[in-house]
Amino acid sequence: MKKVFSTFLAVLMLCTVLTACNNTSGNDDPTPTTAPDGTPTPSVDVTEGGKYMDAEYPYETLKLPAYTFTAPTVTIISNNDHKPDPTKADAITDIYGISYQTKVTTVEQYATTFISMYMADESPEICAFGTPIAMINKGYFLPLEEIIDFSLPLWEELSSSIESIWYKNHIYSINSSVSRGGSRIFFNKQLFEEAGMKTPLEYYEEGNWNWDTYRQLAMDMMVDSDADGIPEIYGAFLETGQFLYSSGVDYISVEKDGTVINNVMSEAISRAVNIYTEMYDLPCMYIGNDGLKAFNSGSVAMATSGMWTIKAYMSDLAKSGNLGVVPFPKDPATEEYFIPEDFTTSVAYSIPSNSKNANAAAAWLCGSRYNKIIDDLDTADEEEWASLSLSEQVDTYGYPYEIQQFLQNEFYGENRDKFTGVNFVAMQFSFANRFSGEFWFRPLMGEPWATIAAEIEPQINEFIDELVNAE
């Protein structure tokens, strides 16, 4: 796909200035062409009356909306440098004709740097951070749905994620992609084969992968041959808090009108805390800080972690072909299969409300989404990836191609609709840093969750009130 997209870039460069600045077709000669039999062939308005950019699209449904902007330049404030990748086609520069640069700042300096620029009426076109609720409440950002049509096919795959981020009846930040699935359950194929047990993948494929089967499998895979209470093989190693999103909720949630809801007393959170506490106390659970190291060495049958840890902590298993993976198990009490979803928490793009070039910023956001789609369709790197040995795949890409393809298909491909994403709302409020210990450590000390929840509910309500009413 990279080759297909690149073939028309030279043509695009010739018409970019006209299309970007005039919001019209880049074809200077509207004269109809002539068919071989001499019959005039009427020209086709591919812009649909100026609604879209006049460009040769590799996929018709991915048309880019046209914008008229004051200047074809965009400045981004971010903690990472945003610039075109010279090895790839870039719709922002090649179709819209926009050049862009980054004003790099740290996360700690972001707020003061941006507010100084805003107050001096020198705001950047794009702010590339998470969703800054306090700044939204103070009117610093533009409602994006006023200048971006999110009903266009360009945004279709993100529609459910976009629906989840409305705040005070507006969309204030957006991303070009979504990260789904959170931590996964990795398992040692060899240990399951030696034990003659069904693997988590087999349970998953038959539609029976849930908290109950996970807990039972962890107990069944424990090996304590000398009965000394110290297993030679533990059933599982579990990260804190994964059951929360699997139950379908976050610590707090936000309604479309901006109402913030405290979920501490919900049945879903109660189920999540109680299953975590119950499993933590099982003798089959490995509770040391070096759980991934123990898993890699063959002392643990299953481990909960993120993809990035494969190269760092599970490379032996991955390179031997004995590393398996499945999504985190489903809550058996829910109809839907919930998974965590990071859409606008870690990275999100906003447009300042006093921007002098908001349409160029909107074009940059649409171009970024287009780039992401085209990049996903480009299989050249994946073909090279698949041709490497397992060891080379892990060293080069961080994880085996087979694992990446399986999860890509489940979370983003043809099976994506089986999952319902739970957005990391609480992270936008810095909630977890303040309260997560109340949820996941106090119950391990023997305190009943109902007692803890009743105690901290008013504290969380006060926290929410301070946040949404901050001046």
XYZ file of C-alpha atoms in Angstrom:
471
model
C 0.000 0.000 0.000
C 2.931 2.320 0.578
C 3.808 1.990 -3.127
C 0.201 2.632 -4.193
C -0.067 5.760 -2.085
C 3.313 7.049 -3.233
C 2.533 6.827 -6.940
C 0.191 9.790 -6.860
C 2.210 12.051 -4.551
C 3.882 13.866 -7.424
C 0.463 14.731 -8.842
C -0.736 15.844 -5.432
C 2.174 18.220 -5.003
C 1.131 20.054 -8.173
C -2.403 20.686 -6.961
C -1.909 20.987 -3.191
C -1.643 24.784 -3.015
C -4.796 25.309 -5.058
C -6.823 22.710 -3.231
C -5.754 23.738 0.250
C -6.092 27.494 -0.116
C -9.053 27.790 -2.469
C -11.105 24.843 -1.266
C -11.733 23.905 -4.917
C -10.589 21.266 -7.339
C -6.963 21.461 -8.400
C -7.905 20.794 -12.057
C -7.364 24.101 -13.915
C -8.876 22.807 -17.139
C -12.525 21.765 -16.753
C -12.784 20.822 -20.439
C -14.294 17.339 -20.828
C -11.992 14.670 -22.206
C -12.827 12.727 -25.356
C -13.553 9.020 -25.434
C -11.927 6.785 -28.125
C -15.138 6.885 -30.191
C -15.115 10.667 -30.219
C -17.903 11.087 -27.618
C -17.079 13.765 -25.028
C -16.688 12.298 -21.559
C -17.920 14.684 -18.867
C -15.402 15.417 -16.105
C -16.198 13.996 -12.660
C -16.211 16.284 -9.660
C -14.349 14.088 -7.192
C -14.532 16.848 -4.614
C -18.343 16.637 -4.533
C -18.734 20.348 -4.912
C -15.686 21.187 -2.838
C -16.569 19.010 0.146
C -13.447 16.873 -0.222
C -9.860 17.401 -1.253
C -9.117 16.820 -4.930
C -6.750 13.884 -4.620
C -6.334 10.409 -6.024
C -7.325 8.174 -3.120
C -6.213 4.539 -2.884
C -9.498 3.827 -1.089
C -12.507 5.872 -2.132
C -14.142 5.882 1.303
C -11.121 7.561 2.892
C -11.666 10.943 1.284
C -10.351 13.897 3.221
C -12.657 16.857 3.953
C -11.548 20.137 2.377
C -10.668 23.158 4.503
C -9.844 26.776 3.737
C -7.239 28.062 6.162
C -5.357 31.282 6.751
C -1.895 29.748 6.556
C -0.627 26.254 5.609
C 1.387 25.913 8.815
C 0.670 24.242 12.142
C 2.494 24.481 15.469
C 1.988 21.672 17.992
C 2.765 21.881 21.691
C 3.769 18.454 22.973
C 6.306 16.525 24.997
C 7.267 14.637 21.808
C 8.501 16.030 18.521
C 5.858 15.680 15.790
C 7.288 15.779 12.280
C 6.720 14.003 8.960
C 8.325 10.592 8.501
C 10.436 10.927 5.329
C 10.044 7.194 4.643
C 6.251 7.383 4.466
C 3.625 9.292 2.556
C 2.030 11.992 4.709
C -1.470 13.237 3.877
C -0.897 16.364 5.985
C 1.965 17.604 3.841
C 1.240 15.824 0.554
C -2.518 16.385 0.253
C -3.283 19.370 2.471
C 0.054 21.057 1.838
C 0.531 21.816 5.528
C 3.944 22.066 7.136
C 4.132 21.504 10.876
C 6.536 21.888 13.755
C 6.532 21.103 17.476
C 7.108 23.326 20.465
C 8.483 20.655 22.782
C 7.782 20.942 26.488
C 7.623 18.554 29.429
C 4.388 17.248 30.891
C 5.119 19.253 34.043
C 5.608 22.488 32.069
C 2.768 21.954 29.638
C 0.031 23.804 31.507
C 2.045 26.930 32.295
C 3.590 27.043 28.811
C 0.241 26.694 27.074
C -1.591 29.180 29.305
C 1.174 31.755 28.767
C 0.825 31.357 25.014
C -2.977 31.467 25.245
C -3.034 34.645 27.349
C -0.595 36.307 24.948
C -2.983 35.377 22.100
C -0.230 33.260 20.551
C -1.780 29.828 20.974
C -0.447 26.890 18.967
C -2.779 25.227 16.482
C -2.620 21.833 18.251
C -2.166 20.796 21.887
C -0.958 17.187 21.993
C -1.551 15.878 25.493
C -4.308 13.960 27.227
C -7.737 15.397 27.928
C -7.150 18.343 30.302
C -10.555 18.524 32.001
C -9.701 21.539 34.145
C -8.647 23.530 31.071
C -11.777 22.472 29.190
C -13.865 23.738 32.091
C -12.137 27.116 31.796
C -12.903 27.431 28.106
C -9.400 26.991 26.712
C -10.361 24.521 23.961
C -12.595 24.483 20.911
C -15.438 21.969 20.486
C -14.023 19.781 17.714
C -17.348 18.586 16.326
C -17.962 22.173 15.197
C -15.191 21.950 12.600
C -14.715 18.184 12.066
C -17.468 15.932 10.741
C -16.940 12.753 12.741
C -19.712 10.982 10.818
C -17.451 10.739 7.749
C -16.100 7.272 6.812
C -12.641 8.523 7.805
C -13.663 8.199 11.479
C -16.044 5.233 11.201
C -13.834 2.644 12.923
C -13.444 4.979 15.907
C -17.150 5.806 16.200
C -17.777 3.915 19.454
C -14.647 5.390 21.009
C -15.606 8.897 19.917
C -19.059 8.412 21.387
C -17.470 7.656 24.768
C -15.478 10.913 25.026
C -18.208 13.548 24.812
C -17.914 16.008 27.689
C -20.476 18.737 28.370
C -22.100 17.788 25.050
C -18.942 18.460 23.050
C -15.793 16.699 21.876
C -12.702 18.550 23.044
C -9.916 16.104 22.205
C -9.374 13.346 19.684
C -6.785 10.783 18.668
C -6.033 9.135 15.335
C -6.174 5.648 16.850
C -7.220 3.707 19.918
C -5.236 1.319 22.107
C -7.411 -1.596 23.217
C -7.053 -4.584 25.463
C -4.827 -3.304 28.260
C -2.914 -6.138 29.888
C -3.209 -9.607 28.385
C -2.951 -13.079 29.859
C 0.249 -14.745 28.647
C 0.687 -18.474 29.145
C 3.451 -21.045 28.868
C 2.393 -23.491 26.128
C 4.888 -26.136 27.214
C 3.637 -26.237 30.806
C 0.046 -26.714 29.658
C 1.073 -29.456 27.236
C 3.036 -31.297 29.919
C 0.096 -31.018 32.334
C -2.375 -32.230 29.702
C -4.568 -29.194 30.404
C -6.621 -27.097 28.009
C -4.910 -23.770 27.366
C -6.459 -20.347 27.940
C -6.610 -19.997 24.147
C -8.742 -23.127 23.856
C -11.136 -21.787 26.494
C -11.203 -18.450 24.673
C -11.903 -20.013 21.282
C -14.827 -22.013 22.655
C -16.296 -18.881 24.270
C -15.652 -20.027 27.837
C -12.806 -17.756 28.913
C -13.965 -15.878 32.015
C -13.003 -15.159 35.623
C -14.241 -18.575 36.766
C -12.304 -20.629 34.218
C -9.228 -18.460 34.763
C -9.336 -18.979 38.534
C -9.890 -22.754 38.168
C -7.107 -23.040 35.609
C -4.706 -21.200 37.901
C -5.455 -23.689 40.674
C -5.229 -26.719 38.370
C -1.853 -25.638 36.944
C -0.184 -25.297 40.355
C 2.436 -27.979 41.070
C 3.567 -28.553 44.659
C 4.966 -32.079 44.403
C 6.485 -32.180 47.896
C 3.463 -30.493 49.543
C 5.651 -28.020 51.397
C 3.402 -25.091 50.526
C 5.948 -23.629 48.103
C 4.875 -24.619 44.574
C 7.466 -25.595 41.999
C 5.042 -24.119 39.455
C 2.530 -21.402 40.341
C -0.741 -21.133 38.456
C -0.657 -17.409 37.723
C 0.839 -14.001 38.344
C -1.706 -11.153 38.364
C -1.344 -7.394 38.021
C -3.400 -5.084 40.258
C -6.715 -3.794 38.984
C -7.241 -5.677 35.722
C -10.599 -7.041 36.864
C -11.959 -3.494 37.116
C -12.211 -2.830 33.375
C -13.229 -6.419 32.716
C -16.314 -5.758 34.857
C -17.302 -2.908 32.529
C -16.572 0.179 34.636
C -13.860 2.609 35.607
C -13.506 4.134 39.070
C -15.531 7.100 37.829
C -17.434 7.720 34.606
C -18.545 10.804 32.703
C -21.949 11.253 31.086
C -22.238 13.016 27.738
C -23.535 16.160 29.465
C -20.443 16.299 31.671
C -21.913 14.738 34.815
C -19.186 12.810 36.648
C -20.381 9.631 38.369
C -18.728 7.992 41.359
C -18.810 4.213 40.766
C -17.341 3.126 44.095
C -20.629 1.653 45.351
C -21.418 -0.206 42.120
C -21.889 -3.970 41.988
C -19.341 -4.141 39.162
C -16.534 -2.695 41.280
C -17.538 -4.892 44.197
C -17.237 -7.977 41.961
C -13.870 -6.833 40.640
C -12.356 -6.129 44.065
C -13.672 -9.348 45.559
C -12.425 -11.636 42.753
C -9.017 -9.970 42.911
C -8.824 -10.404 46.685
C -10.003 -13.991 46.449
C -7.470 -14.921 43.781
C -4.618 -13.102 45.502
C -5.108 -15.293 48.574
C -5.003 -18.557 46.632
C -1.826 -20.612 47.120
C -1.507 -20.964 43.342
C -0.845 -17.231 42.878
C 2.700 -15.911 42.609
C 2.857 -12.624 44.552
C 6.522 -11.657 44.272
C 7.703 -8.485 42.528
C 9.594 -10.557 39.962
C 6.526 -12.349 38.600
C 7.402 -11.867 34.925
C 10.914 -13.160 35.494
C 9.479 -16.243 37.227
C 7.036 -16.696 34.348
C 9.821 -16.511 31.764
C 11.827 -19.146 33.663
C 8.920 -21.619 33.695
C 7.932 -21.219 37.357
C 4.545 -19.628 36.584
C 1.962 -20.930 34.113
C 0.136 -17.643 33.352
C 1.090 -13.992 33.732
C -0.832 -10.748 33.311
C 1.084 -7.982 31.554
C 1.317 -5.668 28.552
C 2.839 -6.371 25.154
C 5.828 -4.133 25.792
C 7.083 -6.519 28.493
C 7.613 -9.438 26.088
C 11.034 -8.354 24.874
C 12.121 -7.124 28.291
C 10.882 -9.989 30.472
C 9.593 -12.914 28.390
C 12.080 -13.141 25.545
C 13.140 -16.732 26.301
C 9.578 -18.014 26.134
C 8.776 -15.917 23.065
C 11.853 -17.000 21.139
C 11.271 -20.667 21.957
C 7.738 -20.510 20.544
C 6.186 -21.362 23.932
C 4.564 -17.988 24.598
C 0.778 -17.911 24.149
C -1.624 -15.025 24.692
C -5.340 -14.309 25.137
C -7.342 -11.218 26.135
C -8.005 -10.756 29.837
C -10.949 -13.015 30.828
C -14.546 -11.847 30.730
C -16.662 -11.079 33.788
C -19.179 -13.981 33.818
C -21.822 -11.673 35.304
C -21.931 -9.398 32.237
C -23.481 -9.891 28.816
C -20.740 -7.925 27.066
C -17.037 -8.722 26.857
C -15.429 -5.571 28.259
C -11.811 -4.561 27.677
C -9.927 -1.397 28.685
C -9.496 1.227 25.998
C -7.095 4.162 25.901
C -8.345 6.685 23.369
C -7.677 10.177 24.699
C -5.834 9.633 27.969
C -2.164 9.109 27.165
C -2.211 11.181 23.965
C -4.979 13.381 22.616
C -5.134 16.420 20.365
C -7.056 19.597 21.160
C -7.441 22.952 19.404
C -7.225 26.167 21.479
C -10.434 28.201 21.494
C -8.572 31.359 20.413
C -6.727 29.662 17.566
C -6.216 31.928 14.543
C -5.832 28.951 12.232
C -8.320 26.380 13.544
C -9.181 25.000 10.104
C -5.537 24.135 9.462
C -5.531 22.353 12.835
C -8.669 20.431 11.829
C -7.002 19.477 8.537
C -3.954 18.281 10.482
C -6.166 16.071 12.667
C -7.988 14.596 9.662
C -4.680 14.035 7.878
C -3.270 12.278 10.934
C -6.245 9.915 10.986
C -5.814 9.247 7.254
C -2.105 8.504 7.767
C -2.945 6.016 10.509
C -5.416 4.138 8.316
C -3.016 3.972 5.380
C -0.205 2.871 7.686
C -2.381 0.038 9.029
C -3.168 -1.072 5.477
C 0.483 -1.163 4.490
C 1.588 -4.813 4.791
C 5.160 -4.419 3.563
C 6.714 -4.313 7.038
C 4.508 -7.157 8.270
C 5.628 -9.403 5.410
C 9.227 -8.722 6.348
C 8.361 -9.271 10.019
C 6.752 -12.653 9.314
C 9.783 -13.792 7.321
C 12.130 -13.413 10.300
C 12.937 -16.102 12.840
C 11.183 -15.907 16.217
C 14.361 -14.610 17.808
C 14.734 -11.926 15.140
C 11.057 -10.964 15.447
C 11.360 -10.380 19.191
C 14.674 -8.514 18.902
C 13.417 -6.310 16.053
C 9.732 -5.712 16.802
C 9.419 -6.624 20.488
C 7.129 -9.639 20.100
C 6.382 -12.513 17.719
C 4.420 -11.783 14.557
C 1.867 -14.513 15.347
C 0.966 -12.909 18.682
C 0.715 -9.449 17.155
C -1.518 -10.678 14.345
C -3.817 -12.597 16.686
C -4.400 -9.611 18.974
C -4.642 -7.200 16.037
C -7.428 -9.302 14.570
C -9.235 -9.676 17.904
C -9.067 -6.068 19.075
C -8.988 -4.114 15.799
C -9.846 -6.524 12.964
C -12.779 -8.736 12.076
C -13.459 -9.720 15.715
C -13.330 -6.197 17.161
C -17.117 -6.035 17.580
C -17.113 -8.834 20.162
C -15.536 -6.385 22.641
C -16.856 -3.251 24.336
C -14.198 -0.724 25.276
C -14.063 0.907 28.707
C -12.274 4.240 28.382
C -9.636 5.207 30.944
C -11.734 8.087 32.266
C -10.278 8.121 35.771
C -6.737 8.591 34.457
C -7.821 11.925 32.976
C -8.669 13.052 36.493
C -5.457 11.687 38.101
C -7.854 9.618 40.183
C -5.898 6.376 40.407
C -2.832 8.042 41.918
C -4.928 9.162 44.866
C -7.364 6.316 45.462
C -6.165 3.062 43.827
C -4.588 1.854 47.070
C -7.990 2.011 48.756
C -9.380 -0.362 46.138
C -6.600 -2.913 45.754
C -4.499 -2.982 48.921
C -6.809 -2.394 51.848
C -9.003 -5.399 50.920
C -5.883 -7.588 50.946
C -5.395 -6.601 54.578
C -8.716 -8.238 55.451
C -11.032 -5.204 55.444
C -14.449 -5.900 53.902
C -14.895 -4.040 50.637
C -18.364 -2.794 51.612
C -16.855 -1.039 54.646
C -14.038 0.512 52.609
C -16.424 1.678 49.868
C -18.774 3.374 52.336
C -15.802 5.158 53.920
C -14.223 6.490 50.743
C -17.411 7.334 48.818
C -17.722 10.857 50.305
C -13.988 11.433 49.784
C -14.351 10.611 46.102
C -17.452 12.803 45.816
C -15.479 15.692 47.306
C -12.631 15.010 44.873
C -15.050 15.099 41.920
C -16.712 18.282 43.161
C -13.361 20.049 43.491
C -12.372 18.954 40.017
C -15.466 19.876 38.035
C -16.043 23.151 39.870
C -12.441 24.353 39.854
C -12.142 28.050 39.000
